[in-house]
Coordinates of C-alpha atoms and ligand atoms in Angstrom, one line a residue:
M30 CA 326.3 173.2 -98.1
I31 CA 329.7 174.1 -97.0
T32 CA 332.2 171.3 -97.9
H33 CA 335.4 170.4 -96.4
D34 CA 337.4 171.7 -98.9
K35 CA 335.8 175.1 -98.6
R36 CA 336.6 175.1 -94.9
L37 CA 340.3 174.4 -95.6
F38 CA 340.4 177.3 -98.0
V39 CA 339.0 179.6 -95.5
R40 CA 341.5 178.5 -92.9
N41 CA 344.5 179.0 -95.2
I42 CA 343.3 182.5 -96.0
T43 CA 342.9 183.4 -92.4
R44 CA 346.2 182.2 -91.3
G45 CA 347.7 184.0 -94.4
I46 CA 346.6 187.5 -93.2
M47 CA 346.4 186.8 -89.4
T48 CA 349.6 189.0 -88.8
T49 CA 348.2 192.0 -90.7
F50 CA 345.4 192.2 -88.0
E51 CA 348.1 192.5 -85.2
A52 CA 348.3 196.3 -85.9
F53 CA 344.6 196.4 -84.6
T54 CA 345.5 195.5 -81.1
Q55 CA 346.9 199.1 -80.4
K56 CA 343.6 200.7 -81.7
Q57 CA 341.1 200.8 -78.9
A58 CA 340.5 204.6 -78.8
Y59 CA 341.0 207.4 -81.4
I60 CA 341.1 210.4 -79.4
D61 CA 342.3 214.0 -80.6
G62 CA 343.5 212.4 -83.8
T63 CA 345.8 209.8 -82.1
W64 CA 345.3 206.1 -81.4
H65 CA 345.4 204.9 -77.8
S66 CA 345.4 201.5 -76.3
A67 CA 342.9 200.9 -73.5
E68 CA 344.4 201.7 -70.0
N69 CA 342.5 198.8 -68.3
G70 CA 340.9 197.1 -71.3
K71 CA 338.6 194.2 -71.2
P72 CA 340.0 191.2 -72.9
W73 CA 338.0 190.6 -76.2
Q74 CA 338.3 188.4 -79.3
L75 CA 337.2 189.2 -82.9
Y76 CA 336.1 186.2 -84.8
H77 CA 336.0 184.8 -88.3
P78 CA 332.3 183.8 -88.4
A79 CA 333.0 181.4 -91.5
T80 CA 335.3 179.4 -89.3
G81 CA 334.6 180.3 -85.8
E82 CA 338.3 180.9 -85.4
V83 CA 339.8 184.0 -83.5
L84 CA 341.0 186.6 -85.9
L85 CA 342.5 188.8 -83.1
N86 CA 342.9 188.8 -79.4
T87 CA 342.5 192.2 -78.2
E88 CA 340.9 194.5 -75.6
L89 CA 337.9 196.9 -75.6
A90 CA 338.1 200.3 -74.3
T91 CA 336.3 201.4 -71.4
S92 CA 334.6 204.4 -69.9
A93 CA 338.0 206.0 -69.2
E94 CA 338.8 206.3 -72.8
A95 CA 335.2 207.3 -73.6
E96 CA 335.3 210.1 -71.0
K97 CA 338.5 211.5 -72.7
A98 CA 337.0 211.1 -76.2
I99 CA 333.9 213.0 -75.2
E100 CA 336.0 215.9 -73.8
A101 CA 338.1 215.9 -76.9
A102 CA 334.9 216.4 -79.1
A103 CA 333.7 219.0 -76.9
R104 CA 336.9 221.0 -77.1
A105 CA 336.9 220.6 -80.9
F106 CA 333.3 221.9 -81.3
T107 CA 334.1 225.6 -80.9
S108 CA 336.3 225.8 -83.9
W109 CA 334.7 223.0 -86.2
R110 CA 331.5 224.7 -86.0
Q111 CA 333.0 227.8 -87.5
T112 CA 334.3 226.1 -90.4
S113 CA 332.9 227.0 -93.9
R114 CA 330.4 224.5 -95.5
E115 CA 332.8 224.3 -98.3
T116 CA 335.7 223.2 -96.0
R117 CA 333.4 220.5 -94.4
A118 CA 332.2 219.3 -97.9
Q119 CA 335.8 218.9 -98.9
Y120 CA 336.8 216.8 -95.9
L121 CA 333.7 214.6 -96.6
E122 CA 334.9 214.1 -100.2
K123 CA 338.5 213.2 -98.9
I124 CA 336.9 210.7 -96.6
A125 CA 335.0 209.2 -99.6
D126 CA 338.2 209.3 -101.7
A127 CA 340.2 207.6 -98.9
F128 CA 337.4 204.9 -98.6
E129 CA 337.5 204.4 -102.4
A130 CA 341.3 203.8 -102.3
K131 CA 341.1 201.4 -99.6
S132 CA 337.8 199.6 -100.7
E133 CA 339.6 196.2 -101.5
Y134 CA 341.0 196.0 -98.1
L135 CA 337.9 197.3 -96.3
A136 CA 335.7 194.6 -98.1
M137 CA 338.3 192.0 -97.2
L138 CA 338.1 193.0 -93.7
S139 CA 334.3 192.8 -93.7
V140 CA 334.2 189.5 -95.4
K141 CA 336.6 188.2 -92.5
N142 CA 335.1 189.9 -89.4
N143 CA 331.3 190.1 -90.4
G144 CA 331.3 186.6 -92.3
K145 CA 329.6 188.4 -95.4
L146 CA 329.7 187.5 -98.9
R147 CA 332.0 189.6 -100.9
L148 CA 329.1 191.1 -102.7
E149 CA 327.5 192.2 -99.4
A150 CA 330.7 193.6 -98.1
D151 CA 331.3 195.5 -101.4
I152 CA 327.8 197.2 -101.0
D153 CA 328.7 198.1 -97.4
V154 CA 331.8 199.9 -98.5
A155 CA 330.3 201.5 -101.6
D156 CA 327.2 202.6 -99.9
A157 CA 329.3 204.4 -97.3
I158 CA 331.4 206.3 -99.9
A159 CA 328.2 207.3 -101.6
C160 CA 326.8 208.6 -98.3
Y161 CA 329.9 210.8 -97.6
R162 CA 329.6 212.2 -101.2
Y163 CA 326.0 212.8 -100.8
Y164 CA 326.4 214.9 -97.7
A165 CA 329.4 216.8 -99.4
D166 CA 326.9 217.9 -102.1
L167 CA 324.1 218.5 -99.9
I168 CA 325.8 221.2 -97.8
R169 CA 327.1 223.0 -100.8
Q170 CA 323.6 223.1 -102.2
Q171 CA 321.7 224.1 -99.1
P172 CA 321.4 227.9 -98.5
T173 CA 323.1 229.0 -95.2
Q174 CA 320.4 231.3 -94.3
Q175 CA 316.6 231.5 -95.0
T176 CA 314.6 234.6 -94.8
L177 CA 311.1 234.0 -93.7
P178 CA 307.9 236.0 -94.2
A179 CA 307.7 238.5 -91.4
P180 CA 305.3 241.3 -90.3
E181 CA 306.3 244.8 -91.9
G182 CA 309.3 246.4 -90.3
M183 CA 310.6 243.0 -89.2
T184 CA 313.1 240.6 -90.6
L185 CA 313.1 236.9 -89.8
I186 CA 316.0 234.9 -90.5
K187 CA 316.3 231.1 -90.2
E188 CA 319.7 229.6 -89.7
S189 CA 320.5 226.0 -89.1
E190 CA 323.0 225.6 -86.2
P191 CA 325.1 222.4 -85.4
I192 CA 323.6 220.8 -82.3
G193 CA 326.9 220.2 -80.8
V194 CA 328.6 216.8 -79.5
C195 CA 327.2 213.8 -80.9
A196 CA 327.3 210.2 -79.7
L197 CA 326.9 207.7 -82.5
I198 CA 326.3 204.1 -81.7
V199 CA 326.4 201.4 -84.3
P200 CA 325.3 197.8 -84.7
W201 CA 327.3 195.1 -86.6
N202 CA 325.2 194.0 -89.7
F203 CA 326.3 196.8 -92.2
P204 CA 328.7 198.8 -90.0
M205 CA 330.5 201.0 -92.5
V206 CA 327.3 202.5 -94.0
T207 CA 325.5 202.7 -90.8
T208 CA 328.5 204.7 -89.5
A209 CA 328.5 206.9 -92.6
W210 CA 324.7 207.5 -92.2
K211 CA 325.5 209.1 -88.9
L212 CA 328.9 210.5 -89.3
A213 CA 328.5 212.4 -92.6
P214 CA 325.4 214.5 -91.8
A215 CA 327.0 215.3 -88.2
L216 CA 330.3 216.4 -89.9
A217 CA 328.3 218.3 -92.6
A218 CA 326.2 220.2 -90.1
G219 CA 329.4 221.3 -88.1
C220 CA 329.0 218.8 -85.1
T221 CA 331.9 217.0 -83.4
V222 CA 331.5 213.2 -82.6
I223 CA 332.3 210.4 -80.5
L224 CA 331.6 207.1 -82.4
K225 CA 331.3 203.6 -81.0
P226 CA 331.3 200.8 -83.6
S227 CA 329.9 197.4 -82.6
E228 CA 332.3 195.5 -80.5
Y229 CA 331.8 192.5 -82.8
T230 CA 332.9 194.2 -86.0
L231 CA 335.7 196.4 -85.2
L232 CA 338.1 195.4 -88.0
P233 CA 336.6 197.5 -90.9
E234 CA 335.4 200.2 -88.6
L235 CA 338.8 201.0 -87.1
V236 CA 340.3 201.8 -90.3
L237 CA 338.3 204.9 -90.4
G238 CA 340.6 206.5 -87.7
D239 CA 343.5 205.9 -90.0
I240 CA 341.6 207.5 -92.8
L241 CA 340.6 210.6 -90.5
T242 CA 344.3 211.1 -90.0
E243 CA 345.2 210.7 -93.6
V244 CA 342.8 213.4 -94.6
N245 CA 344.0 215.7 -91.7
L246 CA 340.5 216.1 -90.1
P247 CA 341.2 218.5 -87.4
K248 CA 342.0 216.8 -84.1
G249 CA 339.0 216.0 -81.7
V250 CA 336.4 216.3 -84.4
V251 CA 335.9 212.6 -84.7
N252 CA 336.9 210.2 -81.8
I253 CA 336.3 206.6 -81.9
V254 CA 336.1 204.3 -78.9
A255 CA 336.0 200.6 -79.5
G256 CA 334.0 199.8 -76.5
D257 CA 330.8 197.6 -75.6
A258 CA 327.5 198.4 -73.8
D259 CA 329.3 200.2 -70.9
V260 CA 330.8 202.7 -73.2
G261 CA 327.3 203.2 -74.9
Q262 CA 325.8 203.7 -71.8
L263 CA 328.4 206.4 -70.8
M264 CA 327.9 208.1 -74.2
S265 CA 324.2 208.4 -73.8
T266 CA 324.3 209.8 -70.3
H267 CA 327.2 212.2 -70.4
P268 CA 326.5 215.8 -69.8
L269 CA 328.7 217.1 -72.5
I270 CA 326.8 215.0 -75.2
N271 CA 324.1 217.0 -77.0
K272 CA 322.7 214.4 -79.3
V273 CA 322.7 210.4 -79.4
S274 CA 322.2 208.8 -82.6
F275 CA 321.7 204.9 -82.1
T276 CA 321.0 202.1 -84.5
G277 CA 320.3 198.6 -83.1
S278 CA 317.7 196.5 -81.4
N279 CA 314.5 197.6 -79.9
A280 CA 315.4 196.5 -76.4
V281 CA 318.7 198.6 -76.5
G282 CA 316.9 201.4 -78.1
E283 CA 314.5 201.7 -75.2
S284 CA 317.5 201.7 -72.9
V285 CA 319.2 204.4 -74.8
M286 CA 316.0 206.4 -74.9
R287 CA 315.8 206.3 -71.0
Q288 CA 319.6 206.9 -70.7
A289 CA 319.5 209.9 -72.9
A290 CA 316.5 211.5 -70.8
S291 CA 319.3 212.7 -68.4
G292 CA 319.9 216.2 -69.6
V293 CA 317.0 215.8 -72.1
K294 CA 319.2 214.9 -75.0
S295 CA 318.2 214.9 -78.6
I296 CA 318.0 211.4 -79.9
S297 CA 317.5 209.5 -83.2
L298 CA 316.7 205.7 -83.1
E299 CA 316.8 203.5 -85.9
L300 CA 315.5 200.0 -84.7
G301 CA 314.5 196.6 -85.6
G302 CA 311.8 195.1 -87.9
K303 CA 309.7 192.1 -88.4
S304 CA 308.5 193.3 -91.9
A305 CA 305.7 191.9 -94.1
F306 CA 305.9 190.9 -97.8
I307 CA 302.4 190.8 -99.2
V308 CA 302.0 188.7 -102.4
C309 CA 299.0 189.3 -104.6
E310 CA 297.0 186.7 -106.4
D311 CA 298.1 188.1 -109.8
V312 CA 301.8 188.1 -109.3
D313 CA 304.4 186.4 -111.5
L314 CA 305.4 183.4 -109.2
D315 CA 308.9 183.1 -110.3
A316 CA 309.6 186.8 -110.0
A317 CA 307.9 186.8 -106.6
C318 CA 309.9 184.1 -105.4
E319 CA 313.3 185.9 -106.4
W320 CA 312.1 189.0 -104.4
I321 CA 311.0 187.1 -101.4
A322 CA 314.2 185.0 -101.1
A323 CA 316.3 188.2 -101.6
G324 CA 314.2 189.8 -99.0
I325 CA 315.0 187.3 -96.3
F326 CA 318.2 185.5 -97.3
F327 CA 320.4 188.7 -98.2
N328 CA 323.1 189.0 -95.6
A329 CA 321.7 185.8 -94.0
G330 CA 318.8 187.6 -92.9
Q331 CA 320.9 190.0 -90.7
I332 CA 319.2 193.2 -91.9
C333 CA 316.8 195.6 -90.2
S334 CA 314.6 195.7 -93.3
A335 CA 314.4 191.9 -93.9
T336 CA 311.0 191.0 -95.1
S337 CA 310.6 188.1 -92.6
R338 CA 306.8 187.7 -92.6
L339 CA 305.2 186.3 -95.9
L340 CA 301.6 186.8 -96.7
I341 CA 300.3 184.7 -99.4
P342 CA 296.8 184.2 -100.9
E343 CA 295.5 180.8 -100.1
S344 CA 295.1 180.1 -103.9
I345 CA 298.6 180.4 -104.9
A346 CA 300.3 179.2 -101.5
Q347 CA 301.1 175.7 -102.6
P348 CA 303.1 176.6 -106.0
L349 CA 304.9 179.7 -104.3
L350 CA 306.0 177.6 -101.3
E351 CA 307.3 174.8 -103.6
R352 CA 309.3 177.4 -105.6
L353 CA 310.6 179.0 -102.4
K354 CA 311.6 175.7 -100.8
L355 CA 313.6 175.0 -104.1
K356 CA 315.3 178.3 -104.1
A357 CA 316.2 178.1 -100.5
E358 CA 317.7 174.7 -100.9
N359 CA 319.7 175.7 -103.9
L360 CA 321.4 178.5 -101.9
I361 CA 325.2 177.6 -101.4
V362 CA 325.7 178.6 -97.7
G363 CA 329.5 179.1 -97.1
A364 CA 332.4 181.5 -96.5
G365 CA 332.5 185.0 -98.1
E366 CA 335.8 184.2 -99.6
D367 CA 334.4 181.4 -101.8
D368 CA 332.9 183.0 -104.8
N369 CA 330.3 180.0 -105.1
S370 CA 328.7 181.0 -101.8
T371 CA 325.3 182.6 -102.2
M372 CA 324.7 183.2 -98.3
G373 CA 327.1 183.7 -95.9
A374 CA 327.6 183.3 -92.1
I375 CA 326.0 184.6 -89.1
T376 CA 328.1 187.4 -87.8
N377 CA 328.5 186.5 -84.1
E378 CA 328.1 183.5 -81.9
A379 CA 325.5 184.9 -79.7
Q380 CA 323.3 185.7 -82.7
Y381 CA 323.9 182.1 -84.0
R382 CA 322.7 180.6 -80.7
R383 CA 319.6 183.0 -80.7
I384 CA 318.5 181.8 -84.1
Q385 CA 318.7 178.2 -82.7
Q386 CA 316.6 179.2 -79.7
Y387 CA 313.8 180.1 -82.3
F388 CA 314.3 176.7 -83.9
S389 CA 313.5 175.2 -80.4
I390 CA 310.5 177.4 -80.0
A391 CA 309.4 176.3 -83.5
K392 CA 309.5 172.7 -82.5
E393 CA 307.7 173.4 -79.1
E394 CA 305.0 175.3 -81.1
N395 CA 304.8 172.3 -83.6
L396 CA 305.3 174.9 -86.7
P397 CA 305.3 173.1 -90.0
L398 CA 308.9 173.3 -91.4
I399 CA 309.2 173.6 -95.2
T400 CA 312.9 173.6 -95.2
G401 CA 316.0 174.4 -93.1
G402 CA 315.6 174.8 -89.2
H403 CA 319.2 173.6 -88.6
T404 CA 322.8 174.7 -88.5
I405 CA 325.4 173.7 -91.2
G406 CA 328.9 172.3 -90.8
E407 CA 330.9 171.7 -87.7
H408 CA 332.9 175.0 -88.0
G409 CA 331.8 178.5 -88.3
W410 CA 328.4 179.9 -87.8
F411 CA 326.1 178.8 -90.6
I412 CA 322.4 178.6 -90.6
A413 CA 320.4 176.8 -93.3
P414 CA 317.8 179.0 -95.1
T415 CA 314.7 178.3 -93.2
I416 CA 311.0 178.5 -94.0
Y417 CA 308.0 177.8 -91.9
A418 CA 304.4 177.8 -93.1
P419 CA 301.6 178.0 -92.1
V420 CA 302.6 180.1 -89.0
P421 CA 299.9 181.3 -86.7
T422 CA 300.2 185.0 -85.8
S423 CA 300.2 184.2 -82.2
S424 CA 303.6 182.4 -82.7
Q425 CA 306.7 184.0 -81.2
L426 CA 308.4 183.4 -84.7
W427 CA 305.6 185.6 -86.3
Q428 CA 305.9 188.4 -83.7
E429 CA 309.7 188.7 -83.0
E430 CA 312.6 189.9 -85.0
I431 CA 314.9 186.8 -85.4
F432 CA 317.5 188.6 -87.4
G433 CA 318.5 185.5 -89.4
P434 CA 317.6 183.6 -92.6
V435 CA 314.2 182.5 -91.2
L436 CA 311.0 183.1 -93.2
V437 CA 307.6 182.7 -91.4
C438 CA 304.5 182.4 -93.9
A439 CA 300.7 182.8 -93.4
T440 CA 297.9 182.7 -95.9
Y441 CA 295.1 185.2 -96.4
R442 CA 291.6 185.1 -97.8
D443 CA 291.2 188.8 -99.1
I444 CA 293.5 191.6 -99.3
S445 CA 291.9 193.4 -96.3
E446 CA 293.0 190.3 -94.2
A447 CA 296.4 190.7 -95.6
I448 CA 296.8 194.5 -94.8
K449 CA 295.3 193.6 -91.2
L450 CA 297.9 191.0 -90.6
A451 CA 300.8 193.0 -92.1
N452 CA 300.1 196.0 -89.7
E453 CA 299.6 193.8 -86.6
S454 CA 303.3 194.1 -85.5
I455 CA 304.9 196.2 -82.9
Y456 CA 307.5 197.1 -85.7
G457 CA 306.8 199.5 -88.6
L458 CA 310.0 199.6 -90.4
V459 CA 309.4 198.3 -94.2
A460 CA 307.1 196.3 -96.2
T461 CA 306.9 195.0 -99.8
V462 CA 304.2 194.4 -102.0
A463 CA 304.2 192.3 -105.1
S464 CA 301.5 192.6 -107.7
A465 CA 301.0 192.4 -111.5
S466 CA 299.3 195.8 -111.1
V467 CA 301.3 198.7 -109.8
E468 CA 298.2 200.6 -109.1
N469 CA 296.9 197.7 -107.0
A470 CA 300.1 197.5 -105.1
M471 CA 300.1 201.4 -104.6
R472 CA 296.5 201.0 -103.1
I473 CA 297.7 198.5 -100.6
A474 CA 300.9 200.5 -99.9
K475 CA 298.8 203.3 -98.9
A476 CA 297.1 201.0 -96.3
L477 CA 300.4 199.9 -94.6
R478 CA 301.6 201.4 -91.5
V479 CA 305.4 201.4 -92.2
G480 CA 308.1 203.7 -92.9
H481 CA 309.4 202.5 -96.4
I482 CA 307.6 200.3 -98.8
W483 CA 309.1 198.4 -102.0
I484 CA 306.8 197.4 -104.8
N485 CA 307.8 194.6 -107.0
S486 CA 311.2 194.6 -105.5
E487 CA 313.2 192.8 -102.9
Ligands
NAD28 P1 322.3 195.9 -80.4 O1 321.0 196.9 -79.8 O2 322.6 194.7 -79.4 O3 323.7 197.0 -80.3 C1 323.7 198.1 -81.1 C2 324.9 198.9 -80.4 O4 324.6 199.3 -79.2 C3 326.2 198.1 -80.2 O5 327.2 199.1 -80.5 C4 326.1 197.8 -78.7 O6 327.6 197.7 -78.2 C5 325.4 199.1 -78.3 N1 324.8 198.9 -76.9 C6 324.4 197.9 -76.2 N2 323.8 198.2 -75.0 C7 323.9 199.5 -74.9 C8 323.3 200.4 -73.9 N3 322.7 200.2 -72.9 N4 323.4 201.8 -74.3 C9 324.1 202.2 -75.3 N5 324.6 201.4 -76.2 C10 324.5 200.0 -76.0 O7 322.2 195.6 -81.8 P2 323.0 194.7 -82.8 O8 322.7 193.2 -82.3 O9 324.4 195.2 -82.8 O10 322.2 194.9 -84.1 C11 321.1 194.2 -84.5 C12 320.0 194.9 -84.3 O11 320.2 196.5 -84.9 C13 318.7 194.5 -85.0 O12 317.6 194.6 -84.1 C14 318.4 195.4 -86.3 O13 317.1 195.3 -86.7 C15 319.0 196.6 -85.9 N6 319.3 197.5 -86.9 C16 318.5 198.5 -87.3 C17 318.9 199.3 -88.5 C18 317.9 200.4 -88.9 O14 318.4 201.2 -89.7 N7 316.6 200.5 -88.6 C19 320.0 199.0 -89.2 C20 320.8 198.0 -88.8 C21 320.5 197.1 -87.7

């Protein structure tokens, strides 16, 4: 539980660094290597989720800035595509080095603006750095050309070409690494970019513009527009955009797909999940409990790959749920600045309210509550780690992505039933299987229709 003392601690820290954030008010659009403030910006606040206090009163950029940013990226494409792979690899390494040098600062911004634990913020920064380095290595290793088998008298050469100007649209849960997953391969390939970070978590994302200036990335190669859905919409419909890479919810993903149909743009969509965790009867209960808890309570459940549907054999349901209840109740929900906290805040108020709507639905549906089901404290956006069991598969809580620390559980009689229940979902992102026998887990994994499977892990 968050204590009164901890809340005071958070407030003091917030006040102490408030002035530092003022520099961000001038940073709404990074175009052609220079920061611009929005001409007719929309008033906007960035918050500290652990206190609910405003971190920064600012404005969001609009379509006017997005239009200029897209034009800058289109102009820069002609020369950037002709740079050597070695040159591009060196820029990626310099970006990684600059992130490393600022890692303390970036993690602090992420704790403040995302409400993350320090460990989670560190992971966001470290994974982003690793991603920039990975693509620097990859383009050095990949051959520039490939000669393919061809009929006699003919030479067939395959050459990979950059697709052009890319629109990158990012969510708020792990912003730095999600941006890196898009930006690093785009730059490596020789594409130019307009990036739209989530309007909720601008602080850690806007430092990227300063980093690009610091490493002397040619002007216009990366442009950043701190806008909302309107800017995202323009980016995914604009005729100068060749590719849209979007990560976010399924609902917005569908819109982006429709929007990108104009001009038949190439798209990549990384969307939501309602992933199953299948526990087998032979499992070590204590180990399983750790994996299940980490799978749903890490980052307060705000992770696309959260394993939020638990499938338990009837025979071990009671002892496993008892352990899980204890584990959930022992988590210390609090501010990321407090080293004692083991689960952080919900990143924005809209999401905090959305999770509470699911609590109301659970009440209407009379779902048995094992633990949680409520908010914590009077300040900030904290949700108690929550477990419902047993939950019918017809329940909205079983079917829909909640994106919070809410686990729904069902029991199964035999493993074929577990596989059937796991596969009965509109999502197909990830799954976890826990079993004393890796061979057994592998057999189950092969029957699951998801993109990524963990075995005996969180
Ligand atoms: P969201 O879909 O609400 O927003 C994502 C981004 O799209 C934001 O930058 C937003 O401003 C922008 N946007 C909103 N409307 C738009 C429109 N019409 N056109 C273009 N852009 C638009 O998602 P969120 O709330 O920021 O993030 C949470 C969601 O992201 C969850 O569903 C989660 O599962 C998903 N997610 C998926 C992955 C993955 O790799 N699969 C990773 C992280 C998050």
